[in-house]
């Protein structure tokens, strides 16, 4: 493959002139024409690493998230990448698997690679490791006042779920959630749900599971079988995520209770497994595309301007998606 | 932030010595101890771009695929990243959105970034743009004899679907597929299905849709409504992907035909939207984890050894997953 010396030789300029041209430093017009012609003739591919070193900057953005393997995270990654691509940035994908040390490794790696910035969904407190040199945007978790923060209105979503169930005739509500003290989004969903029920004097319970993630569906099924084998009075269930709602939906297939006639069910996320999927569980829909776009916009804005003032919180409204597990009104 | 000069000064060695140490070039033992101590004291983060330039090599792998946003691709990406991480490589995620020019842009970008290699799922002929300098592994599409190739046994999967439907009592089979002439995996599934039916003298049709992806579910529903509104004799359907099977499943809800009693249904992929998901459509399961692991292993092998001999084709067996849309036998 041709190198920079070959280009310089063919264009009859110095190596430095070619280097300047590639790095966007102005050179004489006739030299520029000769250099470009030589680049084209030789199919010369400039070395990005050299340019990065020279500019102390790159076109990489690190996207750190717990996993790619849920509909919500897959859809979010899809839109973040699309938005980066429009702005000529590339995504370094970092799945932290909810491992705090791996998250820190990725942040360190991002600094080493001289990435332009980081977009992260973390459930750990990474604030001690954030330096002011590195632009960062946090989705769902508020880190500190300097870090732009993009989140759905989880509190409002919890209220909305309780409201929609009540308006559709449910009289005794149940919220199903796994205990994740570091997941502020989930906590806010509980707070919103409880807030609505208390203010509107709706009868409710919160089933807070404290076990591990792997066996949650099994434990949840056991809980539902116990609760519903006698004359259970819960007629409206709010699951903290669509995944939990799917567990509940499948458990009810084994019981003599029908959805939505006996029990109505609302999940949370509204993300699809693929863009043309038909959702069937009624849910509180997060605007995934907007979260993605705003995160990229915020990151590029602070990367350009390096502001020193407090960053705004971007709280994005959620909506109710009526599918097959709630009654029509 | 500390730079390399600060480290050299504190360690009382030259800048070159620090550079050698960071790049794994052997230096005197007592110098090495002092350099490491200075790095720790100053929280110095070496600049990856500089190391890349020096070594003309990086720890980045570009993963080019049409989209991240399907269960199959999300699961595949998850496992590829996990495997890269175990080997201390990072993933540059490139969604080509099935756009040939974007694929070529990504390949060019990968060469510029001096990535260690590329893993790609492409439905275009990118062979003219592959150089022997850049290790590449292709999933699903055979490129040429120098490029290692990892794929599921799509032909065997098509045969297996026809066999499982027939063994469960289906007498008139239908395969549903969208026309994708460049997608060799899909083509092989059709070939396998037809091969089984012809050899075993099973009555069959192939419904080959030639429209665009966006409206396929609508057209497919129209086709099924027409076919089944009279006394349709198809009692076993093989959908070329789980996504198509999901479309069919939802269309049947609108018809007076029950699954699996009147019509049995088998999809293809078996990928989950999240690791604990319960699949409900019977399907031909691809071993996604194995495809991911083998692709990474093959890439690292050729990146290390730069072999000049023909590369092997890795064809990975598929299995039948019996869920709710086929009869027990």
XYZ file of C-alpha atoms in Angstrom:
658
model
C 0.000 0.000 0.000
C 1.173 3.540 -0.735
C 2.514 5.597 2.147
C 2.867 9.305 2.741
C 6.365 9.376 1.206
C 5.057 7.962 -2.064
C 2.433 10.693 -2.172
C 4.985 13.411 -1.436
C 7.285 12.077 -4.144
C 4.581 11.900 -6.803
C 3.157 15.320 -5.878
C 6.664 16.807 -5.767
C 6.127 18.336 -2.342
C 7.608 17.609 1.084
C 6.210 14.977 3.421
C 5.216 17.794 5.773
C 3.124 19.448 3.077
C 1.218 16.210 2.479
C 0.730 15.843 6.232
C -0.580 19.413 6.508
C -2.963 18.845 3.639
C -4.380 15.667 5.223
C -4.790 17.375 8.579
C -6.655 20.329 7.114
C -3.812 22.832 7.456
C -3.876 25.273 4.549
C -1.209 24.717 1.867
C -0.619 26.435 -1.477
C -3.453 25.840 -3.956
C -1.354 24.263 -6.716
C 0.333 21.983 -4.150
C -3.074 20.961 -2.824
C -4.226 19.966 -6.316
C -1.064 17.911 -6.908
C -1.333 16.211 -3.493
C -4.973 15.272 -3.994
C -4.165 13.945 -7.457
C -1.331 11.823 -6.035
C -3.605 10.527 -3.266
C -6.181 9.494 -5.864
C -3.630 7.921 -8.204
C -1.954 5.902 -5.465
C -5.169 5.005 -3.605
C -3.411 6.325 -0.539
C -5.333 5.832 2.718
C -4.248 8.299 5.395
C -3.526 6.768 8.766
C -6.169 7.815 11.240
C -3.891 7.094 14.197
C -1.377 9.632 12.923
C -4.082 12.230 12.492
C -5.482 11.517 15.938
C -2.067 11.969 17.479
C -1.517 15.193 15.625
C -4.907 16.650 16.454
C -5.092 15.047 19.884
C -8.638 14.306 18.946
C -10.550 11.566 17.192
C -13.902 10.861 15.663
C -14.689 8.059 18.084
C -17.452 8.200 20.663
C -17.536 5.528 23.365
C -21.037 4.257 24.130
C -20.977 2.439 27.464
C -24.110 0.528 28.411
C -24.898 -2.559 30.519
C -25.773 -4.771 27.562
C -26.876 -4.531 23.968
C -29.130 -7.503 24.318
C -32.553 -6.165 25.257
C -35.057 -4.516 22.906
C -34.606 -1.169 24.668
C -30.815 -1.163 24.487
C -30.741 -2.548 20.935
C -33.114 0.177 19.744
C -31.222 2.854 21.659
C -27.885 1.713 20.224
C -29.402 1.696 16.749
C -30.518 5.320 17.036
C -27.364 6.556 18.787
C -25.258 5.080 16.024
C -27.474 6.551 13.316
C -27.153 9.975 14.901
C -23.374 9.680 15.316
C -23.065 8.597 11.704
C -24.956 11.668 10.526
C -22.360 13.736 12.366
C -19.424 11.699 11.022
C -18.593 10.036 14.303
C -18.020 6.358 14.939
C -19.182 4.302 17.861
C -16.930 2.302 20.119
C -19.413 -0.113 21.686
C -18.729 -0.988 25.305
C -21.000 -3.462 27.091
C -20.231 -3.239 30.773
C -22.472 -6.154 31.791
C -23.368 -4.107 34.861
C -19.842 -4.681 36.151
C -18.497 -1.603 37.913
C -14.855 -2.455 37.274
C -15.513 -3.076 33.616
C -17.215 0.324 33.395
C -14.127 1.969 34.876
C -11.918 0.009 32.474
C -13.970 1.343 29.595
C -13.721 4.923 30.841
C -9.958 4.561 31.168
C -9.808 2.987 27.718
C -11.872 5.853 26.297
C -9.387 8.358 27.698
C -6.481 6.372 26.252
C -8.073 6.217 22.835
C -8.586 9.986 22.998
C -12.228 9.589 22.156
C -14.225 12.714 21.489
C -16.574 11.828 24.300
C -18.608 9.241 26.142
C -22.321 8.495 26.221
C -23.080 6.214 29.122
C -25.889 4.393 30.854
C -24.421 3.386 34.134
C -25.957 2.094 37.313
C -22.794 2.807 39.308
C -21.371 6.010 40.686
C -18.606 6.811 38.240
C -18.320 10.498 39.199
C -14.886 10.167 40.881
C -13.469 8.969 37.573
C -14.849 11.701 35.402
C -12.404 14.437 34.501
C -13.383 17.767 33.072
C -11.250 17.001 30.005
C -13.588 14.346 28.726
C -17.081 15.296 27.517
C -19.657 12.890 28.861
C -23.433 12.567 28.665
C -25.334 10.336 31.041
C -28.586 8.617 30.129
C -30.997 7.826 32.961
C -28.556 8.393 35.846
C -27.897 11.882 37.195
C -24.144 12.105 37.839
C -23.420 15.687 38.782
C -24.361 19.187 37.713
C -21.606 19.376 35.103
C -22.734 16.291 33.216
C -25.687 16.647 30.820
C -28.358 14.186 31.723
C -30.997 12.698 29.417
C -33.811 10.591 30.779
C -37.406 9.620 30.272
C -39.912 10.980 32.724
C -39.916 7.823 34.824
C -41.844 9.416 37.678
C -44.543 10.642 35.292
C -44.586 7.204 33.668
C -45.313 5.518 37.004
C -48.166 7.954 37.635
C -49.491 7.418 34.112
C -49.540 3.618 34.468
C -51.580 3.850 37.696
C -53.912 6.383 36.093
C -54.523 4.319 32.939
C -55.262 1.168 34.951
C -57.647 3.037 37.263
C -59.452 4.777 34.411
C -59.990 1.385 32.798
C -61.776 0.089 35.874
C -58.992 -1.530 37.902
C -59.674 -1.148 41.659
C -56.768 -2.947 43.319
C -53.382 -2.315 41.748
C -50.122 -4.200 41.987
C -46.723 -2.971 40.884
C -44.134 -5.668 40.134
C -40.477 -4.714 40.321
C -37.098 -6.194 41.133
C -35.033 -4.404 43.778
C -32.345 -2.387 41.970
C -31.335 0.356 44.407
C -28.828 1.871 41.965
C -31.262 2.072 39.085
C -32.738 5.511 39.597
C -35.080 5.173 36.613
C -36.804 2.161 38.161
C -36.949 3.856 41.572
C -38.674 6.856 40.024
C -41.220 4.581 38.345
C -42.119 3.165 41.779
C -42.291 6.668 43.285
C -44.627 7.887 40.541
C -46.900 4.860 40.848
C -47.143 5.165 44.646
C -47.617 8.927 44.411
C -50.628 8.555 42.124
C -52.227 5.786 44.202
C -51.809 7.722 47.443
C -53.133 10.990 46.074
C -56.101 9.349 44.371
C -56.698 6.947 47.288
C -56.351 3.889 45.061
C -55.781 0.549 46.783
C -52.308 -0.730 45.822
C -49.380 -3.000 46.681
C -45.788 -3.061 45.456
C -44.242 -6.505 45.003
C -40.544 -5.808 45.452
C -38.483 -8.879 44.573
C -35.055 -8.982 46.175
C -33.506 -11.955 44.388
C -31.175 -12.201 41.420
C -32.052 -11.442 37.829
C -31.621 -14.987 36.463
C -34.408 -16.641 38.486
C -36.759 -13.686 38.688
C -39.276 -15.087 36.187
C -39.519 -18.320 38.202
C -39.979 -16.543 41.535
C -42.484 -14.159 39.999
C -44.540 -17.034 38.595
C -44.551 -18.662 42.035
C -45.730 -15.418 43.605
C -48.527 -14.998 41.054
C -49.648 -18.638 41.350
C -49.917 -18.200 45.142
C -51.639 -14.827 44.920
C -54.159 -15.876 42.265
C -54.916 -19.461 43.264
C -57.377 -18.120 45.814
C -59.585 -15.222 44.910
C -56.888 -12.637 44.324
C -58.240 -9.139 44.137
C -55.487 -7.526 42.018
C -57.170 -6.481 38.781
C -54.495 -4.152 37.454
C -50.751 -4.852 37.284
C -48.003 -2.392 36.443
C -44.706 -4.115 35.589
C -41.613 -1.909 35.911
C -40.330 -3.104 32.512
C -41.844 -4.805 29.461
C -39.673 -7.810 30.204
C -41.353 -8.317 33.585
C -44.710 -7.773 31.881
C -43.846 -10.560 29.453
C -43.047 -12.894 32.370
C -46.412 -12.040 33.935
C -48.261 -12.527 30.652
C -46.799 -16.014 30.228
C -47.518 -16.951 33.856
C -51.174 -16.001 33.433
C -51.456 -18.525 30.624
C -51.136 -21.187 33.350
C -53.867 -19.639 35.504
C -57.612 -19.382 34.977
C -57.412 -15.625 34.708
C -57.713 -13.894 31.369
C -56.030 -10.701 30.238
C -57.478 -8.036 30.059
C -60.926 -9.202 31.274
C -59.887 -10.352 34.752
C -56.542 -8.593 35.073
C -55.175 -5.662 33.095
C -51.450 -5.355 32.536
C -49.175 -2.410 31.664
C -45.426 -2.614 31.126
C -42.763 0.054 30.683
C -40.364 0.774 27.774
C -42.318 0.227 24.573
C -39.110 -0.664 22.762
C -39.439 -3.076 19.879
C -37.231 -6.047 19.064
C -37.238 -4.900 15.452
C -38.686 -1.809 13.837
C -41.790 -3.455 12.342
C -42.705 -5.524 15.427
C -46.299 -5.464 16.645
C -46.313 -4.840 20.385
C -49.085 -6.662 22.239
C -48.515 -5.669 25.861
C -49.916 -2.234 26.740
C -47.055 -0.123 27.982
C -45.585 3.237 28.927
C -43.536 4.168 25.872
C -40.132 5.819 26.146
C -39.170 7.981 23.173
C -36.002 6.024 22.417
C -35.184 7.917 19.234
C -35.411 11.255 21.028
C -33.237 10.041 23.920
C -30.615 8.937 21.396
C -30.683 12.133 19.350
C -30.589 14.425 22.352
C -27.708 12.506 23.927
C -25.604 12.872 20.790
C -26.538 16.542 20.354
C -25.676 17.330 23.967
C -22.367 15.489 23.734
C -21.266 17.247 20.557
C -22.347 20.594 21.989
C -20.207 20.263 25.128
C -17.346 18.714 23.147
C -17.278 21.836 20.969
C -17.829 24.498 23.581
C -16.460 22.896 26.758
C -18.897 24.877 28.930
C -18.102 25.310 32.580
C -21.629 26.107 33.721
C -24.126 23.610 35.116
C -25.684 21.364 32.504
C -29.381 20.999 32.033
C -31.434 17.947 32.809
C -33.383 16.763 29.786
C -36.502 14.946 30.918
C -38.371 13.467 27.989
C -42.135 12.825 28.232
C -43.498 9.280 28.011
C -46.823 8.208 26.496
C -49.298 5.380 27.037
C -49.386 2.729 24.307
C -52.693 0.853 24.289
C -52.304 -2.704 23.022
C -54.034 -5.977 23.928
C -53.594 -6.222 27.723
C -55.826 -3.329 28.803
C -59.538 -2.643 28.235
C -60.740 -0.012 25.794
C -62.374 3.073 27.255
C -3.398 15.709 33.133
C 0.139 14.348 33.316
C 1.968 13.761 30.051
C 4.868 11.557 29.066
C 7.427 14.280 29.866
C 6.168 14.502 33.452
C 6.569 10.749 33.808
C 10.100 10.836 32.351
C 11.084 13.673 34.671
C 9.744 11.991 37.810
C 11.246 8.616 36.875
C 14.542 10.240 35.945
C 14.676 8.550 32.552
C 14.410 9.844 29.003
C 11.103 10.323 27.227
C 12.133 7.519 24.859
C 12.576 5.104 27.743
C 9.071 5.816 28.996
C 7.761 5.367 25.459
C 9.568 2.028 25.120
C 8.182 0.846 28.447
C 4.616 1.728 27.447
C 4.993 0.006 24.110
C 6.295 -3.195 25.646
C 9.900 -2.732 24.526
C 12.239 -4.126 27.169
C 14.028 -1.508 29.303
C 16.330 -1.888 32.302
C 14.575 -3.394 35.316
C 15.246 -0.550 37.735
C 14.119 1.977 35.123
C 10.948 -0.027 34.573
C 10.157 0.062 38.288
C 10.703 3.823 38.443
C 8.604 4.435 35.305
C 5.710 2.346 36.603
C 5.895 4.139 39.967
C 5.819 7.532 38.208
C 2.855 6.417 36.073
C 0.966 5.386 39.207
C 1.848 8.542 41.135
C 0.849 10.872 38.314
C -2.204 8.845 37.199
C -0.688 9.049 33.747
C -2.878 7.662 30.949
C -0.829 6.638 27.914
C -2.163 7.866 24.606
C -3.471 4.958 22.583
C -3.180 6.871 19.321
C 0.557 7.254 19.833
C 0.915 3.566 20.566
C -1.153 2.660 17.526
C 1.017 4.818 15.319
C 4.174 3.314 16.717
C 3.011 -0.274 16.452
C 1.005 0.301 13.261
C -1.575 -1.812 14.955
C -4.491 -1.318 17.292
C -6.786 -3.276 19.526
C -9.877 -2.288 17.580
C -11.998 -4.718 15.592
C -14.620 -3.313 13.236
C -17.902 -5.228 13.294
C -19.908 -4.326 10.204
C -23.498 -5.561 10.076
C -26.741 -4.377 8.475
C -28.389 -3.359 11.735
C -28.159 -3.993 15.446
C -31.896 -3.836 15.845
C -33.171 -7.385 15.488
C -32.996 -10.129 18.121
C -30.517 -12.104 16.003
C -28.129 -9.214 15.419
C -28.439 -7.927 18.995
C -27.604 -11.368 20.378
C -24.776 -11.832 17.877
C -23.291 -8.433 18.716
C -23.562 -9.241 22.413
C -21.540 -12.452 22.024
C -19.002 -11.011 19.564
C -18.285 -8.196 21.986
C -18.003 -10.577 24.930
C -15.511 -12.682 23.001
C -13.473 -9.671 21.865
C -13.393 -8.391 25.424
C -11.988 -11.701 26.685
C -9.177 -11.231 24.166
C -8.640 -7.564 25.084
C -10.049 -6.179 21.865
C -12.619 -3.438 21.477
C -15.478 -3.272 19.045
C -16.069 -0.490 16.582
C -19.735 -0.968 15.769
C -20.704 -0.216 12.182
C -24.333 -0.515 11.118
C -24.424 -0.414 7.358
C -28.241 -0.344 7.087
C -27.842 -2.620 4.086
C -26.343 0.302 2.169
C -23.520 -0.835 -0.091
C -21.781 2.552 -0.133
C -21.940 2.790 3.622
C -20.363 -0.659 3.868
C -17.491 0.472 1.660
C -17.124 3.640 3.740
C -16.810 1.488 6.833
C -14.193 -0.731 5.237
C -12.196 2.338 4.207
C -12.619 3.767 7.673
C -11.419 0.492 9.202
C -8.259 0.644 7.104
C -7.683 4.267 8.120
C -8.133 3.487 11.791
C -5.607 0.663 11.404
C -8.001 -1.783 12.979
C -6.741 -5.256 13.737
C -9.418 -6.725 11.538
C -13.013 -6.785 10.394
C -15.882 -9.130 11.124
C -18.666 -8.522 8.658
C -22.138 -9.637 7.700
C -22.646 -8.176 4.293
C -25.208 -8.810 1.615
C -23.102 -7.060 -1.044
C -20.042 -8.164 -2.962
C -17.245 -6.348 -1.182
C -14.458 -8.590 -2.501
C -12.903 -5.937 -4.802
C -12.279 -3.788 -1.743
C -10.631 -6.401 0.390
C -6.863 -6.227 0.537
C -4.647 -8.968 1.832
C -3.305 -6.549 4.452
C -6.509 -6.496 6.408
C -7.721 -9.637 8.190
C -11.412 -10.175 7.605
C -13.956 -12.820 8.590
C -17.314 -13.043 6.857
C -20.447 -14.331 8.549
C -23.105 -15.913 6.320
C -21.717 -14.707 2.968
C -18.923 -16.575 1.211
C -16.549 -13.924 -0.185
C -13.570 -15.787 -1.557
C -11.269 -18.637 -0.616
C -8.909 -16.389 1.352
C -11.606 -15.087 3.688
C -12.684 -17.345 6.567
C -16.377 -17.891 6.439
C -18.682 -18.717 9.341
C -22.296 -19.644 8.782
C -25.168 -21.697 10.092
C -26.182 -24.722 8.079
C -28.992 -22.881 6.308
C -29.563 -25.647 3.770
C -29.817 -28.258 6.535
C -32.134 -25.924 8.442
C -34.528 -25.685 5.496
C -34.566 -29.481 5.229
C -35.105 -29.825 8.967
C -38.077 -27.448 9.000
C -39.820 -29.444 6.237
C -39.012 -32.699 8.022
C -40.330 -31.555 11.415
C -43.575 -30.253 9.894
C -44.101 -33.490 7.949
C -43.332 -35.729 10.935
C -45.927 -33.782 12.925
C -48.636 -34.598 10.409
C -48.536 -31.634 8.012
C -49.411 -32.738 4.458
C -49.324 -29.531 2.429
C -46.434 -27.221 3.217
C -45.888 -23.540 2.500
C -42.631 -21.655 2.773
C -42.917 -17.898 3.251
C -39.965 -15.734 2.256
C -39.158 -12.312 0.921
C -37.048 -12.140 -2.249
C -33.481 -11.234 -1.217
C -31.262 -12.465 -4.047
C -28.062 -11.311 -2.323
C -28.862 -13.011 0.952
C -27.265 -16.399 0.450
C -28.383 -17.679 3.846
C -32.036 -17.188 2.972
C -31.524 -18.696 -0.484
C -30.001 -21.809 1.094
C -32.987 -22.126 3.447
C -35.292 -22.214 0.430
C -33.045 -24.738 -1.344
C -33.020 -27.030 1.690
C -36.786 -26.838 2.123
C -37.462 -27.579 -1.551
C -34.863 -30.355 -1.590
C -36.553 -32.186 1.293
C -40.049 -31.806 -0.155
C -39.001 -33.040 -3.582
C -37.048 -36.032 -2.285
C -39.803 -37.056 0.125
C -42.571 -36.240 -2.373
C -44.224 -33.794 0.002
C -46.755 -31.353 -1.479
C -45.369 -27.797 -1.131
C -45.456 -24.197 -2.323
C -43.045 -21.335 -1.846
C -44.603 -17.893 -1.391
C -41.875 -15.568 -2.631
C -42.759 -11.947 -1.917
C -41.028 -9.420 -4.159
C -41.961 -6.163 -2.447
C -40.097 -3.969 -0.008
C -39.353 -4.779 3.614
C -41.506 -2.044 5.199
C -44.885 -3.278 3.945
C -44.149 -6.986 3.926
C -46.258 -7.754 6.998
C -49.281 -6.048 5.398
C -48.871 -7.848 2.081
C -48.312 -11.146 3.848
C -51.472 -10.725 5.883
C -53.414 -10.004 2.704
C -51.993 -13.144 1.106
C -52.894 -15.294 4.113
C -56.402 -13.831 4.391
C -57.002 -14.672 0.723
C -55.488 -18.133 0.954
C -57.292 -19.110 4.149
C -60.670 -17.471 3.673
C -61.707 -20.466 1.584
C -60.679 -23.926 2.643
C -56.927 -23.488 2.383
C -55.073 -26.760 2.542
C -51.728 -25.498 3.877
C -51.331 -27.148 7.270
C -47.634 -26.475 7.797
C -45.826 -23.164 7.275
C -42.094 -22.591 7.317
C -41.190 -18.898 7.637
C -37.671 -18.014 6.497
C -37.095 -15.946 9.675
C -38.709 -15.706 13.111
C -39.784 -12.209 12.237
C -41.882 -13.471 9.324
C -43.218 -16.208 11.608
C -44.316 -13.534 14.068
C -46.158 -11.694 11.297
C -47.924 -14.941 10.347
C -48.766 -15.711 13.971
C -50.434 -12.319 14.412
C -52.318 -12.607 11.101
C -53.760 -15.952 12.177
C -55.288 -14.254 15.194
C -57.639 -12.554 12.745
C -58.598 -15.827 11.050
C -60.632 -18.776 12.286
C -57.591 -21.033 12.135
C -55.816 -22.102 15.294
C -52.120 -22.775 15.745
C -50.973 -25.568 15.959
C -54.222 -27.532 15.586
C -55.149 -26.339 12.088
C -51.812 -24.968 10.942
C -48.339 -25.619 12.314
C -45.694 -22.922 12.097
C -41.895 -23.026 12.204
C -39.592 -19.991 12.002
C -35.840 -19.652 11.647
C -33.229 -18.034 13.940
C -34.204 -18.844 17.521
C -32.538 -15.669 18.725
C -34.009 -14.108 21.830
C -34.754 -10.434 22.442
C -33.168 -10.832 25.872
C -31.389 -13.775 27.456
C -34.264 -14.936 29.674
C -37.005 -14.595 27.053
C -39.421 -17.496 26.563
C -39.688 -18.254 22.868
C -43.172 -19.338 21.788
C -42.781 -19.879 18.045
C -41.215 -23.244 17.138
C -38.078 -22.537 15.165
C -34.818 -23.662 13.631
C -32.230 -22.428 16.120
C -28.921 -20.930 15.013
C -26.098 -21.323 17.517
C -25.472 -17.567 17.803
C -22.900 -17.873 20.577
C -20.865 -20.362 18.551
C -21.015 -18.206 15.409
C -19.722 -15.257 17.453
C -16.933 -17.187 19.167
C -15.728 -18.858 16.014
C -15.717 -15.585 14.066
C -13.510 -13.934 16.681
C -11.220 -16.965 16.952
C -10.797 -17.145 13.176
C -10.097 -13.425 12.917
C -7.455 -13.429 15.633
C -5.867 -16.547 14.137
C -5.420 -14.999 10.690
C -4.418 -11.640 12.195
C -1.573 -13.390 14.013
C -0.406 -15.784 11.328
C -1.410 -14.008 8.086
C -1.876 -17.356 6.307
C -1.685 -17.425 2.548
C -3.490 -20.728 2.091
C -7.226 -21.162 1.441
C -9.398 -20.648 4.480
C -11.899 -23.150 5.715
C -15.648 -22.765 5.645
C -17.148 -23.179 9.083
C -20.681 -24.491 8.778
C -22.386 -24.694 12.143
C -25.257 -27.153 12.735
C -28.746 -25.901 13.546
C -31.313 -27.589 15.789
C -35.094 -27.704 16.015
C -36.633 -25.820 18.945
C -40.106 -27.112 19.800
C -42.305 -24.407 21.305
C -46.049 -23.706 21.052
C -46.717 -23.553 17.304
C -46.120 -27.216 16.416
C -47.784 -30.430 17.650
C -46.035 -32.810 20.025
C -44.999 -36.164 18.655
